[in-house]
Coordinates of C-alpha atoms in Angstrom, one line a residue:
Chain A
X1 CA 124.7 -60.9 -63.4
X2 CA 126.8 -63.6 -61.3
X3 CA 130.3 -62.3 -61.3
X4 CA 131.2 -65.6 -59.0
X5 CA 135.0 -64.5 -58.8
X6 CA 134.9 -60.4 -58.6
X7 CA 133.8 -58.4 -55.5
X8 CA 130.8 -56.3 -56.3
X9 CA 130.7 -53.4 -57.7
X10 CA 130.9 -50.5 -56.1
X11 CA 132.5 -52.0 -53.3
X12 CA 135.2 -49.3 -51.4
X13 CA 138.0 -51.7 -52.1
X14 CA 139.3 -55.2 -53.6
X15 CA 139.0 -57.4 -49.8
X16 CA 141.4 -60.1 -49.7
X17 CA 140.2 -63.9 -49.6
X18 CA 139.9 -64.4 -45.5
X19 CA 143.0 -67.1 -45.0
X20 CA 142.1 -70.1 -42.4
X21 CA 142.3 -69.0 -38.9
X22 CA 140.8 -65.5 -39.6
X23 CA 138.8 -65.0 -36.5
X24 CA 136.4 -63.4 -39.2
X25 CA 135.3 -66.4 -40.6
X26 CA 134.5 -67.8 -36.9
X27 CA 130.7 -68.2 -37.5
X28 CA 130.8 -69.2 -41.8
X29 CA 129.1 -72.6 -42.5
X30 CA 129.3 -73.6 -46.5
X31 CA 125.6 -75.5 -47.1
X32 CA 126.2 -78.3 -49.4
X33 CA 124.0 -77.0 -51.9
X34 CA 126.1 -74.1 -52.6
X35 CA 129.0 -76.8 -53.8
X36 CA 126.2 -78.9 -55.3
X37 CA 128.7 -81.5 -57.7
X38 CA 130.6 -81.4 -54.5
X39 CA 130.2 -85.4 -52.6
X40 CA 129.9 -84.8 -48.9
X41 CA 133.6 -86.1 -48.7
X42 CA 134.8 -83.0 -51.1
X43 CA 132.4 -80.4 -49.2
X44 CA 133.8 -81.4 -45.9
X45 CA 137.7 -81.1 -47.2
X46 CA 136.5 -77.9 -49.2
X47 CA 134.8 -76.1 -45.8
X48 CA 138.5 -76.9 -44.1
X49 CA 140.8 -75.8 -46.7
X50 CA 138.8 -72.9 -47.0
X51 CA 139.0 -72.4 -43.1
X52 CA 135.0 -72.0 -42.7
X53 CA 134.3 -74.0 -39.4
X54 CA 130.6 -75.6 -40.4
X55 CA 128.9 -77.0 -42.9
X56 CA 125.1 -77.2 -43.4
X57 CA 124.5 -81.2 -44.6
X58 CA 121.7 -82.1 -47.1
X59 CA 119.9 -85.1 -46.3
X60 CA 120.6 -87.4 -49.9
X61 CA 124.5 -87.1 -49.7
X62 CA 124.3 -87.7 -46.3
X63 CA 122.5 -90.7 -46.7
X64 CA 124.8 -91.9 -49.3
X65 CA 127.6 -92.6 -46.8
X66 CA 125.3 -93.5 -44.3
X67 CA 125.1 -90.8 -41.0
X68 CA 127.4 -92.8 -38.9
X69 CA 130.4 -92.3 -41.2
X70 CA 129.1 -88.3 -42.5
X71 CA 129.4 -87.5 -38.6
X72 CA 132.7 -89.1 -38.3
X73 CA 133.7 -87.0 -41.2
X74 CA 132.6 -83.7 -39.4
X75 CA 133.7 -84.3 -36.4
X76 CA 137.4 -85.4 -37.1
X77 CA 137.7 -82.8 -39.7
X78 CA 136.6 -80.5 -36.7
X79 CA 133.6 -79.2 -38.3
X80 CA 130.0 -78.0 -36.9
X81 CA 126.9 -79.1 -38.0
X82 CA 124.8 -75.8 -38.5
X83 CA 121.7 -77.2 -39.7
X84 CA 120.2 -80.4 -41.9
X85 CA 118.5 -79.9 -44.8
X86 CA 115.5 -80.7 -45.0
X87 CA 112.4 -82.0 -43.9
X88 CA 109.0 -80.5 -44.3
X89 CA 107.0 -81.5 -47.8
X90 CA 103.8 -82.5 -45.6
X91 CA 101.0 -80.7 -47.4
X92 CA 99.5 -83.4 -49.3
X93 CA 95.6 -83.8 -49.5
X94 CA 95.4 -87.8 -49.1
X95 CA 96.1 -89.0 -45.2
X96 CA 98.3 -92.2 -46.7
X97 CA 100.5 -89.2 -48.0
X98 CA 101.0 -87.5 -45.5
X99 CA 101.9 -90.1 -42.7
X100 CA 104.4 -91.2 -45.4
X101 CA 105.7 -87.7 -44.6
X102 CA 105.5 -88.0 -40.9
X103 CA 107.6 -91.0 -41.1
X104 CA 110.1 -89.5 -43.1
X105 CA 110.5 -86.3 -41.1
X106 CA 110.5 -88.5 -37.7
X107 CA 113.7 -90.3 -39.8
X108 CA 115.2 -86.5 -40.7
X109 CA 114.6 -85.8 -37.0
X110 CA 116.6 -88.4 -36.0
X111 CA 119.3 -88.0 -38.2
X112 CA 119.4 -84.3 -37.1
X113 CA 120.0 -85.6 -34.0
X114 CA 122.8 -88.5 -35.0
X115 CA 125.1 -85.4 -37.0
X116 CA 124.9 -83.4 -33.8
X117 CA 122.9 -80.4 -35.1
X118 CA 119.8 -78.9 -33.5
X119 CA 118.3 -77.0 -36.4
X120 CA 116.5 -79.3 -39.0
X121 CA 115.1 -77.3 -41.8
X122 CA 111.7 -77.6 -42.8
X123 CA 110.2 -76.8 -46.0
X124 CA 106.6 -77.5 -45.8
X125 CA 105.8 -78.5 -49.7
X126 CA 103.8 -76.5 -52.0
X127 CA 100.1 -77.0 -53.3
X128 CA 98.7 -80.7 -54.3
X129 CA 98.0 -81.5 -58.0
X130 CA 95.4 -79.7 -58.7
X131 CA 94.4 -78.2 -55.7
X132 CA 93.7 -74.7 -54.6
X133 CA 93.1 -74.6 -51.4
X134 CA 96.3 -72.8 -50.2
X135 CA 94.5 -71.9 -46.9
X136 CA 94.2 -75.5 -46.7
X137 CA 97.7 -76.5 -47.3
X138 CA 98.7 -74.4 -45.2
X139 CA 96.6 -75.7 -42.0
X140 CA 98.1 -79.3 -42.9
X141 CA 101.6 -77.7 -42.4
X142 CA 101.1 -76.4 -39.0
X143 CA 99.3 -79.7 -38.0
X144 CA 102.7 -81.8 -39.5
X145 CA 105.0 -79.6 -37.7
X146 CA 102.9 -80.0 -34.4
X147 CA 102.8 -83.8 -34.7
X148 CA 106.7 -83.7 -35.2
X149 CA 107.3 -81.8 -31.8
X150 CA 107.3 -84.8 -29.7
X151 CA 109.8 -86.6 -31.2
X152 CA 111.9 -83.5 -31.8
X153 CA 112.0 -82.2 -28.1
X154 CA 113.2 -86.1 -27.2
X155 CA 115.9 -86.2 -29.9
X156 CA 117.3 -82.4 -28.7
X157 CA 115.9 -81.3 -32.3
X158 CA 114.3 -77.8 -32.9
X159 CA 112.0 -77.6 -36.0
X160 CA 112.9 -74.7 -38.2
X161 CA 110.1 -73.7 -40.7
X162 CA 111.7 -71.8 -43.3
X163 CA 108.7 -69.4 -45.1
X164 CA 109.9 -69.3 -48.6
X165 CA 109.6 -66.5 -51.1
X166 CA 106.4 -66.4 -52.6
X167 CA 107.5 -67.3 -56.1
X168 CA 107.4 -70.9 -54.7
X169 CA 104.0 -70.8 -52.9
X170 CA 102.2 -72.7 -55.9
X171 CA 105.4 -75.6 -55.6
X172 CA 107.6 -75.9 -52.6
X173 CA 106.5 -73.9 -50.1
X174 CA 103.4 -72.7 -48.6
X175 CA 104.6 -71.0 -45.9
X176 CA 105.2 -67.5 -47.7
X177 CA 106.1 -65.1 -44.9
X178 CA 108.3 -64.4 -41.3
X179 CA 105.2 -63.2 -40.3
X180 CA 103.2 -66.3 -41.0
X181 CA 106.1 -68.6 -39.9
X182 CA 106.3 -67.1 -36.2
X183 CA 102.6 -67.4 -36.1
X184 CA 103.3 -71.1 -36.4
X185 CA 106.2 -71.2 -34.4
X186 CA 104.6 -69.3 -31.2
X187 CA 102.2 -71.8 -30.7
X188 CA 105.2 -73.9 -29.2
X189 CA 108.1 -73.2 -27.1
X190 CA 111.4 -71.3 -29.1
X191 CA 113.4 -75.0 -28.7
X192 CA 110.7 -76.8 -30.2
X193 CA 109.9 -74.8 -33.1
X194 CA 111.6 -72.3 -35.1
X195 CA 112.4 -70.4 -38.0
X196 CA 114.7 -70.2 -41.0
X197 CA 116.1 -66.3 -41.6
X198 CA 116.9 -66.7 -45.7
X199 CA 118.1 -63.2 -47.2
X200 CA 116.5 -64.8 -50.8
X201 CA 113.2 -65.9 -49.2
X202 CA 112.5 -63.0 -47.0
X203 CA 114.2 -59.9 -48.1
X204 CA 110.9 -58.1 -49.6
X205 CA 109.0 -58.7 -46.8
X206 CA 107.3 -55.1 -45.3
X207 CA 108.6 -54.7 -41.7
X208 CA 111.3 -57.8 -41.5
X209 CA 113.7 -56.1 -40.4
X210 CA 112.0 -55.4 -37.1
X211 CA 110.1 -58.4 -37.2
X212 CA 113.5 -60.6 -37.3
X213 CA 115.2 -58.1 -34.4
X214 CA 111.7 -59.2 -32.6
X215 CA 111.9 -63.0 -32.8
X216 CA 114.5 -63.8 -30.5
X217 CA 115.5 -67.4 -30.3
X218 CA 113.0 -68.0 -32.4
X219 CA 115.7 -67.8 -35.1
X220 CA 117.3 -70.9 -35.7
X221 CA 119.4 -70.5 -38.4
X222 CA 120.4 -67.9 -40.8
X223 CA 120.8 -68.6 -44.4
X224 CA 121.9 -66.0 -47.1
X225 CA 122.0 -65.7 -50.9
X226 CA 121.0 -63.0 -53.2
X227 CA 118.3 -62.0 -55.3
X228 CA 119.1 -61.6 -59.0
X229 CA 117.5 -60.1 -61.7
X230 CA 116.5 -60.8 -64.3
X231 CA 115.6 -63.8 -62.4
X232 CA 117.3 -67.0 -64.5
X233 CA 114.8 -69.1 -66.7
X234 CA 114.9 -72.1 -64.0
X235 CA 113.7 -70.0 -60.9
X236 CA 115.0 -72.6 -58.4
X237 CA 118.2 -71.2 -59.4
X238 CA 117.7 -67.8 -59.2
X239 CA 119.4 -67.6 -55.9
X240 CA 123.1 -65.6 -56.1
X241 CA 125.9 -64.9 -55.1
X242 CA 125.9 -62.4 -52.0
X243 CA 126.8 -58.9 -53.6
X244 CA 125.3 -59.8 -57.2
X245 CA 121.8 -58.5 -56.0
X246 CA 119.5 -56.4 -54.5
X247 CA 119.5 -57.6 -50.9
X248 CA 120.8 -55.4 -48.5
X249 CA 123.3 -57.4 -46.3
X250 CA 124.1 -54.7 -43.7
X251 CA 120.9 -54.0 -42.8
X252 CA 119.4 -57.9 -42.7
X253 CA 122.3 -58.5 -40.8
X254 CA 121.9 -56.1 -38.1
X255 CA 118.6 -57.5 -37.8
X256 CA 119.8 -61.1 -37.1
X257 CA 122.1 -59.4 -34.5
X258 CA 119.7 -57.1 -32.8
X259 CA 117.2 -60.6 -32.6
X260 CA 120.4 -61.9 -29.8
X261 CA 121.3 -64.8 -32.6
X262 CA 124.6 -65.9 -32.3
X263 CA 125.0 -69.0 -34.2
X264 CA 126.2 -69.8 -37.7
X265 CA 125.8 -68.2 -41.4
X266 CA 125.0 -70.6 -43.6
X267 CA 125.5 -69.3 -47.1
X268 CA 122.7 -71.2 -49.7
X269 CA 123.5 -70.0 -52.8
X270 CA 121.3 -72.5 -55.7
X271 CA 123.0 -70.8 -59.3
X272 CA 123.9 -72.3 -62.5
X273 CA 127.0 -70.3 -62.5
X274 CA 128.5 -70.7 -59.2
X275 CA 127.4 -74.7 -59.3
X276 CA 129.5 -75.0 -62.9
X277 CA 132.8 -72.7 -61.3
X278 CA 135.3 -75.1 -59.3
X279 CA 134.4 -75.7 -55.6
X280 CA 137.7 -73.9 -53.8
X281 CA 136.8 -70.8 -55.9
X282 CA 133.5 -70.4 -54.7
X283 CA 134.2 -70.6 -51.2
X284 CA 137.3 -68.2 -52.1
X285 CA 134.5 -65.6 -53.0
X286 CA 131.4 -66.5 -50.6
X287 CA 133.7 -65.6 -47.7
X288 CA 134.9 -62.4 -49.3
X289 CA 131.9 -61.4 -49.9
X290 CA 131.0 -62.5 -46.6
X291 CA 133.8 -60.8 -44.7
X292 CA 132.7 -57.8 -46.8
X293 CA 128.6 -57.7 -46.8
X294 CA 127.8 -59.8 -43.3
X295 CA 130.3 -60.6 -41.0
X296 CA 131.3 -56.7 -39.8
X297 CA 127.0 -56.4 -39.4
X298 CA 126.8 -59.5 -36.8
Chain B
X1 CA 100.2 -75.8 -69.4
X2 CA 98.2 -72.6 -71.0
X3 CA 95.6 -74.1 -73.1
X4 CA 93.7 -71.1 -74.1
X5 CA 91.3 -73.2 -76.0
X6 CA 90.4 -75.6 -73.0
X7 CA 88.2 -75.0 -70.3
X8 CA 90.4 -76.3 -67.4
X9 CA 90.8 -79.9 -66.7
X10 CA 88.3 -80.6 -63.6
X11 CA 85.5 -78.4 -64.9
X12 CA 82.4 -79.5 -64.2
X13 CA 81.1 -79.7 -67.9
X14 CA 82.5 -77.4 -70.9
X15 CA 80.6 -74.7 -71.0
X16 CA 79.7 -72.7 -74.3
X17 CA 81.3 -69.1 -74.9
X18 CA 79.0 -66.2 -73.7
X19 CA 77.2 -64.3 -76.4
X20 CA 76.5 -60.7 -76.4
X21 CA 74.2 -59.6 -75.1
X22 CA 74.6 -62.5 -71.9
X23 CA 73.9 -61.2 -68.6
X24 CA 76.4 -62.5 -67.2
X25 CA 79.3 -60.3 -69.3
X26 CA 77.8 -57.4 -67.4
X27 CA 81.1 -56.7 -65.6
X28 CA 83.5 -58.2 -67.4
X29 CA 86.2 -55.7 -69.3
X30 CA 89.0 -56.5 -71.4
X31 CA 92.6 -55.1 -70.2
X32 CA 94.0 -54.5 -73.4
X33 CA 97.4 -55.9 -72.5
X34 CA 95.1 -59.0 -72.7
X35 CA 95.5 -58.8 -76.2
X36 CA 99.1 -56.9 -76.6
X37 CA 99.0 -57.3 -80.5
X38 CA 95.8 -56.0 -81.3
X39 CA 95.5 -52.0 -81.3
X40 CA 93.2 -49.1 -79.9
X41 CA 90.6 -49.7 -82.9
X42 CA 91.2 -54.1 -82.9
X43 CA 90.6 -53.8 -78.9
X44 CA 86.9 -51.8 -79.1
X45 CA 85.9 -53.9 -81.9
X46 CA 87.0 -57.0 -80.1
X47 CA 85.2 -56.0 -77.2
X48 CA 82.1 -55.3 -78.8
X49 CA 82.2 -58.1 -80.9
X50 CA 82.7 -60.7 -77.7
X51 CA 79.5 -58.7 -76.0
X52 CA 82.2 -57.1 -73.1
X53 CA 80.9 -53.7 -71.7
X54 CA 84.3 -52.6 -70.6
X55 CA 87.9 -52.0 -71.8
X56 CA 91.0 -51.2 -69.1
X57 CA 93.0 -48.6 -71.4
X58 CA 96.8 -48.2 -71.7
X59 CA 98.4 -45.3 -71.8
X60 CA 100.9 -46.0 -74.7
X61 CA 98.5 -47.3 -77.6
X62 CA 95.9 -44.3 -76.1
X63 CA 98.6 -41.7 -76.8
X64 CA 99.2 -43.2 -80.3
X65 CA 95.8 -42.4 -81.7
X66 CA 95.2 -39.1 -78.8
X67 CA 93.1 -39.2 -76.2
X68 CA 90.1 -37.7 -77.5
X69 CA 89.9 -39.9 -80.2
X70 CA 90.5 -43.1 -78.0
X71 CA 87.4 -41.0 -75.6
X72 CA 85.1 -41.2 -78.8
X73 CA 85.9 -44.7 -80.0
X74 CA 84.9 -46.2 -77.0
X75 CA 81.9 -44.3 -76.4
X76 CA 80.6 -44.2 -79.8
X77 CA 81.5 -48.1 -78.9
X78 CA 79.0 -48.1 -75.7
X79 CA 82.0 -49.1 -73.6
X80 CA 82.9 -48.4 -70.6
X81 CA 86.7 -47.3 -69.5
X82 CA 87.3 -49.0 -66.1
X83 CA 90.8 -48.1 -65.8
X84 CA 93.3 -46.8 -67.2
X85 CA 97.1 -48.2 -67.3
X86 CA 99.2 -46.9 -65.5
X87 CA 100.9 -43.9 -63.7
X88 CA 103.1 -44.6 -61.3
X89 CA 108.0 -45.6 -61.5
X90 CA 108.2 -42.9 -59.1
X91 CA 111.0 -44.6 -56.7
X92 CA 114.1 -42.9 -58.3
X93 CA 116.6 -41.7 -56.1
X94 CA 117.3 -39.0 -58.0
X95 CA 115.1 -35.9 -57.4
X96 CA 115.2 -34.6 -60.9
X97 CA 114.1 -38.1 -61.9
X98 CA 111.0 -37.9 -59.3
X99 CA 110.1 -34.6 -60.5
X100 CA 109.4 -35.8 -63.8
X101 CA 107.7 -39.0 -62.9
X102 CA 105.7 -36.8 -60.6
X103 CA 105.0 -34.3 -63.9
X104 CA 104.3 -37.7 -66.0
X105 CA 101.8 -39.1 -63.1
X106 CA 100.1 -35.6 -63.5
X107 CA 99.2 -36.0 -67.3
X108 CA 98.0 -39.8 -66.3
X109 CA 95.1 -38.1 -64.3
X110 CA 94.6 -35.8 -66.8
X111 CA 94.4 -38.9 -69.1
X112 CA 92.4 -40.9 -66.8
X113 CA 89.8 -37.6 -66.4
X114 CA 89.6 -37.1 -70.2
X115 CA 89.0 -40.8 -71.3
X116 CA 85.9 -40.7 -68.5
X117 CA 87.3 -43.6 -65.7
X118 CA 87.9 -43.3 -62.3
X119 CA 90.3 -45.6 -61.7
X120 CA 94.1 -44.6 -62.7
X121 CA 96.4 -47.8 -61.7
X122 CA 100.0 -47.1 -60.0
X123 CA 102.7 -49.2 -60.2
X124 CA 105.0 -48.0 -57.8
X125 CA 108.7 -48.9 -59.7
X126 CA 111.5 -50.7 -58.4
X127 CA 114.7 -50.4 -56.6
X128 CA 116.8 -47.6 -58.8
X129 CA 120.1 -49.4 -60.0
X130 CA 122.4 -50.4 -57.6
X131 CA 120.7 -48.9 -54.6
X132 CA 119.4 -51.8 -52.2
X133 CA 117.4 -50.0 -49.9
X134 CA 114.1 -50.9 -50.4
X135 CA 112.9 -49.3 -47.0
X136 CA 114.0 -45.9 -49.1
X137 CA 112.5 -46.9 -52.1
X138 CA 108.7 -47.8 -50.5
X139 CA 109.3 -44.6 -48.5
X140 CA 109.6 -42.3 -51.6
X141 CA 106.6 -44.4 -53.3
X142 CA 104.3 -42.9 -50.7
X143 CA 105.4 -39.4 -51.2
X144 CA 105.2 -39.5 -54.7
X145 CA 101.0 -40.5 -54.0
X146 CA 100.7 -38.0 -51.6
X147 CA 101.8 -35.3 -54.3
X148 CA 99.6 -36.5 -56.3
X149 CA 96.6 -36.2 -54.5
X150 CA 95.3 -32.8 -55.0
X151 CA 95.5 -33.0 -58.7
X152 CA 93.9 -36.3 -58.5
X153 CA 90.8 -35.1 -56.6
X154 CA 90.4 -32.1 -58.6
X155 CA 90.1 -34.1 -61.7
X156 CA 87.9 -37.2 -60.1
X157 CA 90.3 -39.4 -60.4
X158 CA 91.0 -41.9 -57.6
X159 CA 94.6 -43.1 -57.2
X160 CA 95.0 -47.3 -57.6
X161 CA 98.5 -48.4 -55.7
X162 CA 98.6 -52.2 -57.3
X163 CA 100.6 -53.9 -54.7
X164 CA 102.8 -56.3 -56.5
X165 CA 104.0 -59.9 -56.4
X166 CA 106.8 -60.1 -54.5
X167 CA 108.7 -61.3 -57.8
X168 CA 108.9 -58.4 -58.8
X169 CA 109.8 -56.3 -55.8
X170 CA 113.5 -55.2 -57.3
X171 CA 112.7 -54.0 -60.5
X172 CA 108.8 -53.0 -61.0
X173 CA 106.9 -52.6 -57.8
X174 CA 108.2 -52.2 -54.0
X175 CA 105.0 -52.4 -53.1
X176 CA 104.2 -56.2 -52.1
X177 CA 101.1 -56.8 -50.4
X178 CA 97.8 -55.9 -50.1
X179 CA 98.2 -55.0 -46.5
X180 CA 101.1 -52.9 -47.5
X181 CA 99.1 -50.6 -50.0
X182 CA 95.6 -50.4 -47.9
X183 CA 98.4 -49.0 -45.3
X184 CA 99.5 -46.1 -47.4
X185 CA 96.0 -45.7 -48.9
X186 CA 94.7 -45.7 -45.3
X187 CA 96.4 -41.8 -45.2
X188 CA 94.1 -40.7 -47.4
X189 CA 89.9 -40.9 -48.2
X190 CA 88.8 -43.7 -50.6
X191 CA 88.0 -41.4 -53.2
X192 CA 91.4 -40.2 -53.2
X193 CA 93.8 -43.3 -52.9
X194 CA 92.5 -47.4 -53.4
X195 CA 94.1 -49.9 -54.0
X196 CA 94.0 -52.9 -57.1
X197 CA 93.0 -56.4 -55.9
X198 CA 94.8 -58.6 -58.7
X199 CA 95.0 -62.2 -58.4
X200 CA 98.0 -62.5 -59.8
X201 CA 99.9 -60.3 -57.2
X202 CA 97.8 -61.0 -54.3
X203 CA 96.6 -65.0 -54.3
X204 CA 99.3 -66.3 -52.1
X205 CA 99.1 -63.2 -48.7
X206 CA 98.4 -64.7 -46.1
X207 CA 95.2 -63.4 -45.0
X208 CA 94.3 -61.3 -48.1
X209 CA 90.9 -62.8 -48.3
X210 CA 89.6 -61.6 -45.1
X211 CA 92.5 -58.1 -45.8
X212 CA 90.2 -57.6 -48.6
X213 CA 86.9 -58.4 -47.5
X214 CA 87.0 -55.8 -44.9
X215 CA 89.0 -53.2 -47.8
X216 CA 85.8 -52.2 -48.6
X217 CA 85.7 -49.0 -50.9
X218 CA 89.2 -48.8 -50.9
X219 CA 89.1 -51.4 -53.9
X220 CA 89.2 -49.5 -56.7
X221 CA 89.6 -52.2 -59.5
X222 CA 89.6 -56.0 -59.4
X223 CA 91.9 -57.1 -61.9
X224 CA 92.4 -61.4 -63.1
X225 CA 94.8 -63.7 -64.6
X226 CA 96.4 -66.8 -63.1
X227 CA 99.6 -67.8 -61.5
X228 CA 100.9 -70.7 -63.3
X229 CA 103.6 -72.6 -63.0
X230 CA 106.7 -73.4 -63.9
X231 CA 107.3 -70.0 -64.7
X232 CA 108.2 -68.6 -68.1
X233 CA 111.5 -67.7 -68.9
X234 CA 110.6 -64.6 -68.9
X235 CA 108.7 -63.9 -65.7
X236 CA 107.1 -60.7 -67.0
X237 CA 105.0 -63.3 -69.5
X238 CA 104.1 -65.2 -66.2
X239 CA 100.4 -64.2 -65.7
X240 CA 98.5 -67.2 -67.3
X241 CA 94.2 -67.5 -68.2
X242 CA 92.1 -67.6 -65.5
X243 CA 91.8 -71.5 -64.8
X244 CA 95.8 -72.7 -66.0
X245 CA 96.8 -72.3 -62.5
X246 CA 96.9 -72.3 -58.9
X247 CA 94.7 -69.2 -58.2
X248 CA 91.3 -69.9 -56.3
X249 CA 89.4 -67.4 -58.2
X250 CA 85.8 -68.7 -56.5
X251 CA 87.1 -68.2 -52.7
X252 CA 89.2 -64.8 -54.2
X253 CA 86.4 -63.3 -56.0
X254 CA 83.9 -64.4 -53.3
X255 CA 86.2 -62.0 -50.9
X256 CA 85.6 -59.3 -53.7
X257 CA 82.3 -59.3 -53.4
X258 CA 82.0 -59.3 -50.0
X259 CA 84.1 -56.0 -49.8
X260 CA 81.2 -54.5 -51.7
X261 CA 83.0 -54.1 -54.9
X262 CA 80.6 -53.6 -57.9
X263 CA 83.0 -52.5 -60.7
X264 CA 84.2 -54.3 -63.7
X265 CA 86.1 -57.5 -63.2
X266 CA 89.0 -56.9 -65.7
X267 CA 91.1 -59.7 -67.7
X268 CA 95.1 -58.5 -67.6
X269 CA 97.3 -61.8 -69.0
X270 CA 100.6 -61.1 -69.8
X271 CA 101.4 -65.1 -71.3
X272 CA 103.2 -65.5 -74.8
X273 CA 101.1 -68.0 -75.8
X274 CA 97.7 -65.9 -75.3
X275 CA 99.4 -63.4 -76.9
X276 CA 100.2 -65.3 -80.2
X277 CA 96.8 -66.6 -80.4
X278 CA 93.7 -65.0 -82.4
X279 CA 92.5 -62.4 -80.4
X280 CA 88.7 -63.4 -81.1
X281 CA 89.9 -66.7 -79.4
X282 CA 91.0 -65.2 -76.8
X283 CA 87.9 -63.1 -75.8
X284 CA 85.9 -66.6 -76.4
X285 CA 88.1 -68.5 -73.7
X286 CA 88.4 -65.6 -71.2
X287 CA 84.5 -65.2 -71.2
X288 CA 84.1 -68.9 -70.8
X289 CA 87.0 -69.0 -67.6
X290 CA 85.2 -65.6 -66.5
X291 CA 81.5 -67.3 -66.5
X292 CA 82.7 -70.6 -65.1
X293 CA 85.2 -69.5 -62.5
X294 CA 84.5 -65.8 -61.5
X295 CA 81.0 -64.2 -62.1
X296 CA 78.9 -66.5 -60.2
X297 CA 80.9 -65.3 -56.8
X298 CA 80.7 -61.6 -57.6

């Protein structure tokens, strides 16, 4: 159940919306997705009323003002860029394919660079039509992430591979663990290559905890959302509001914190419900439920 | 797409259903969830009918005819049990709760003893409502085996954990991976704890071919269906015939074999589709996925 304008239950008391200027909301970045009928113009003004000092920009909106005028819009609305979503999808079979994808993420790369964020996301794709060769796919990924670090490390860009929750292995992303995302990473230095921290993606995983508190700067970015059951028909959004779930917060959290992270929380959240409430109301709740579930744990 | 008429698209040529009496059935068993409508008596006949040696029992449709009757059916049948379904929902937080779940699992043994299989499948339960510690949760899973032990050798009845896909992880199984359940196997001997290789839970590890490879006797059962996508609505209907989806079942089963396993290879689909179809026609298609895509790699 998405209760998008109640604090969870069994919370130990009714928190406040955090007003603009609350030194608690010092490190909250809205991701566009989460105020997906939101234009880029709206998310910006939305992120300010609401006092949240980032924003996480998505690629297609950016690209339908053009970069120059989206970082104009961040920067005189005095706004971070936490991280751009997303690059990645480079697990095709045919060659032609996939330097069609190495093209396009050498583009994301640079437009990374132009909005004056470090951390692009990378999602590396799921399985090709009928293919089943997940080991496979999941070579190709490394190999497309190790082509792009050239051009990364030259634009100030750090790759992050965000390993995605399994449910998606078949169609989005192969990369299906922290575990298996640090193996990729290591092979390169922590400000070439990353990894993405999502509560959704990664809060099953056996020893994560640790495993985060372990990585270091190898954590670029951390993204949260919760995991809902039953899980909605359309599984791409099955990804809640914090506090409607089963993640534990406090405890992921703490493991960002103990890993020395210190940059933004980027709050992801892909749900029928909260896409279909109005925009100001959902970032009157995330950052309750932030200032309640994340922000006393950093 | 289920077509549980079809031999996938990108087989080499159609081949004919098995007859009895084939060689190649020699290890193939029918889970009986395979055919959810049919009952007790409908699932021995169907298997004999199809030439299947083997039937996985479950412990519901079992209890509704006894368990000595269910014994003689499917020996005056010539089949074999090669598992029975399941013990196991032993993560409450409550300790009355555990204790019966621990009494519960103790009449599963005696189940799995009476009916003449080895093989008594786990599955380990999810979060209890509203708690989010899933640390806890996998925590008390592993006590709950380890109580169960004793009674479990002195019957000869070997203890399956079925590590679960991660979708399920809040509400049906805490334990996720392969590597996860050979770890709390690992306390005890291989007659006493295994684990259950499905492909459905397990195709997208990261390593789990080699992970199960090198298992050896600590695979109790080898379980198949696929992992299609999208996903049903209702994700508990997700497990799709062998063929439909994105599991390698040559490169999986290969690993299956190479662990030494020589049990029964049992079909477990939980699709709506398969389960609103004939169940004659579903024994004729699952025989022809089984000879085509599994039993020449065993």
């Amino acid at each position: 159940m998405t209760a998008v304008l109640d604090v969870p239950s069994g919370a130990p008391a009714r928190i406040g919306t955090p007003e603009p200027g609350d030194p608690r909301l010092a490190r909250l970045s809205l991701n566009q997705r989460t105020t997906a009928h939101w234009s880029l113009r709206e998310a910006v003004d939305g992120a300010v009323a609401a006092g949240l000092p980032a924003i996480g920009l998505w690629r297609e909106p950016v690209a339908e003002v053009g970069v120059d005028t989206a970082r104009r819009w961040v920067d005189d609305a005095g706004l971070r860029v936490s991280s751009l979503c997303r690059g990645g999808f480079f697990t095709a079979s045919d060659p032609a394919a996939r330097a069609t994808a190495h093209e396009d993420n050498l583009r994301a790369i640079d437009e990374a660079a132009a909005l004056g964020t470090r951390a692009l996301v990378l999602v590396p794709g799921g399985l090709p039509a009928g293919d089943k060769d997940l080991t496979g796919a999941r070579a190709r990924a490394a190999e497309a992430i190790a082509a792009l670090v050239p051009h990364a490390v030259e634009r100030g860009v750090t790759l992050g591979i965000e390993p995605m929750n399994p449910i998606y292995a078949a169609d989005r992303g192969v990369v299906s663990t922290l575990a298996q995302a640090l193996e990729i990473a290591e092979s390169f230095a922590p400000h070439e290559v990353g990894v993405i921290a999502d509560t959704f993606h990664l809060w099953w995983e056996p020893g994560v905890h640790a495993r985060i508190a372990a990585a270091g700067e190898r954590i670029l970015s951390y993204q949260i959302c919760d995991w809902i059951t039953p899980l909605p028909a359309d599984t791409l959004l099955a990804r809640g509001m914090m506090g409607d779930g089963h993640v534990d917060f406090p405890a992921f959290t703490k493991a960002v914190a103990a890993s020395g992270y210190t940059g933004d929380v980027e709050v992801e959240i892909f749900h029928a419900d909260v896409w279909a409430a109005p925009g100001d109301q959902v970032l009157a709740t995330l950052a309750r439920r932030y200032v309640e579930l994340v922000e006393p744990y950093l």
